[in-house]
Coordinates of C-alpha atoms in Angstrom, one line a residue:
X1 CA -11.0 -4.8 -4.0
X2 CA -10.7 -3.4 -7.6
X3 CA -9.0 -5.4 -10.4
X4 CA -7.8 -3.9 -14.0
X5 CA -7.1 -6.0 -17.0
X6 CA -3.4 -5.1 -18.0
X7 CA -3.4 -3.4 -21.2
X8 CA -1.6 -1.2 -23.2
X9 CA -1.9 2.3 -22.8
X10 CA -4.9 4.2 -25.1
X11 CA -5.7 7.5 -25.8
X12 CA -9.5 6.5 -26.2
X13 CA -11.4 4.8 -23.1
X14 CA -11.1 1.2 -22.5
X15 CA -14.3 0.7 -20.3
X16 CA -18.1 2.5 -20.6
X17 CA -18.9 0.5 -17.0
X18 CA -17.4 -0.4 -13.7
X19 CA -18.6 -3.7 -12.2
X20 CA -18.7 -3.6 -8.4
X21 CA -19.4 -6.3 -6.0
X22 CA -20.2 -4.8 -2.8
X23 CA -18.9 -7.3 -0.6
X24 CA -18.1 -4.9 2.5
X25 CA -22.0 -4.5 3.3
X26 CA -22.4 -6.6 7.0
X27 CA -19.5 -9.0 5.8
X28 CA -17.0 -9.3 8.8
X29 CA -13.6 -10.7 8.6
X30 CA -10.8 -10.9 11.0
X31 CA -7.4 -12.4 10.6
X32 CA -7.5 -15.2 12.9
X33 CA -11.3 -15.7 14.1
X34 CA -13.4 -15.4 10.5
X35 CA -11.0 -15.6 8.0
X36 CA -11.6 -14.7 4.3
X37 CA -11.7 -18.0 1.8
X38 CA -11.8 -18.8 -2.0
X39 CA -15.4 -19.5 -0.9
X40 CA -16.0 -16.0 0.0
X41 CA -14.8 -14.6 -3.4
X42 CA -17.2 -17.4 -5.1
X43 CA -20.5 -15.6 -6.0
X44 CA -17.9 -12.7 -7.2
X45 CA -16.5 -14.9 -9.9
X46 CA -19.5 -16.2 -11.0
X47 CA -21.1 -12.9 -11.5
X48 CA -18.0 -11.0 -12.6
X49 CA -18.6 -14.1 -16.0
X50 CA -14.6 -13.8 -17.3
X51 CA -15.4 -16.2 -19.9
X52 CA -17.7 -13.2 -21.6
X53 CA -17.7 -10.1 -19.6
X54 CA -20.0 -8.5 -22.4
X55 CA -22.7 -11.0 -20.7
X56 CA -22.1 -10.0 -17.1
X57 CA -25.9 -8.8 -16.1
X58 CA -26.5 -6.7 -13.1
X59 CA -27.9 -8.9 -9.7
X60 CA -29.5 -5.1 -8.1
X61 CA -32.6 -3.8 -9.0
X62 CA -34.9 -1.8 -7.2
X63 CA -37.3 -4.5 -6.1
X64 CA -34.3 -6.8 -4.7
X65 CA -31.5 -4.1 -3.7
X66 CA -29.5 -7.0 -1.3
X67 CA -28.2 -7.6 -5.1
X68 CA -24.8 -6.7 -4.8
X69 CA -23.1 -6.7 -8.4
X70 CA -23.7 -4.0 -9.7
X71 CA -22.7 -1.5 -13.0
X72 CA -21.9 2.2 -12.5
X73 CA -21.3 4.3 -15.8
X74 CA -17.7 5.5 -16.4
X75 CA -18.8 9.2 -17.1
X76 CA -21.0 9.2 -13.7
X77 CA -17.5 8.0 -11.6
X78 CA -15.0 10.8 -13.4
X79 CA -18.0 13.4 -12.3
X80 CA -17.5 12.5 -9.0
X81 CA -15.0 14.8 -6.6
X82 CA -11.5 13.8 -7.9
X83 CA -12.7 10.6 -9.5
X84 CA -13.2 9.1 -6.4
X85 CA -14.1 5.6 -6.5
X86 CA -15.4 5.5 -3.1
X87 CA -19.0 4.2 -4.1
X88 CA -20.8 4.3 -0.3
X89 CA -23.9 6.4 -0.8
X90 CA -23.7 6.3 -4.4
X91 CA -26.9 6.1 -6.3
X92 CA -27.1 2.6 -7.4
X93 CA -28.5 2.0 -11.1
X94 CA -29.6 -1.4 -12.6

């Protein structure tokens, strides 16, 4: 899932990082066995911090890499092959 904050268009960039929870790694959900809840999304709200996103502090480092919020630099995702947002095998930084 990605969400934007709805602003008005700018001619300079709006973001230096994009916050990522990677919820996909061995999370299984089906629609009628394992369902996805509120409760899922829970440890994503309390790191994403939208009270004061300029306080939101990365939960990866190398010595505990089962962190999954994590930052990736704007410049480093518009180098990638069209922009691609797909971040599997992307080098993770702290």
């Amino acid at each position: 899932m990605i969400f934007f904050d709805n602003r008005a268009a700018s001619p300079d960039p709006q973001t230096s990082d994009v916050w990522c929870d990677d919820y996909r790694t061995n999370v299984h959900h089906t629609l009628k066995q394992k369902r996805l809840t509120f409760a899922h999304l829970e440890n994503f709200l309390s790191c994403s911090n939208p009270e004061n996103r300029f306080e939101r502090r990365s939960r990866w480092i190398e010595m505990t890499p089962d962190g999954r919020w994590r930052a990736f630099d704007r410049e480093e995702l518009l180098a990638r092959d069209k922009a691609s947002l797909d971040l599997s095998g992307f080098e993770m930084r702290p």
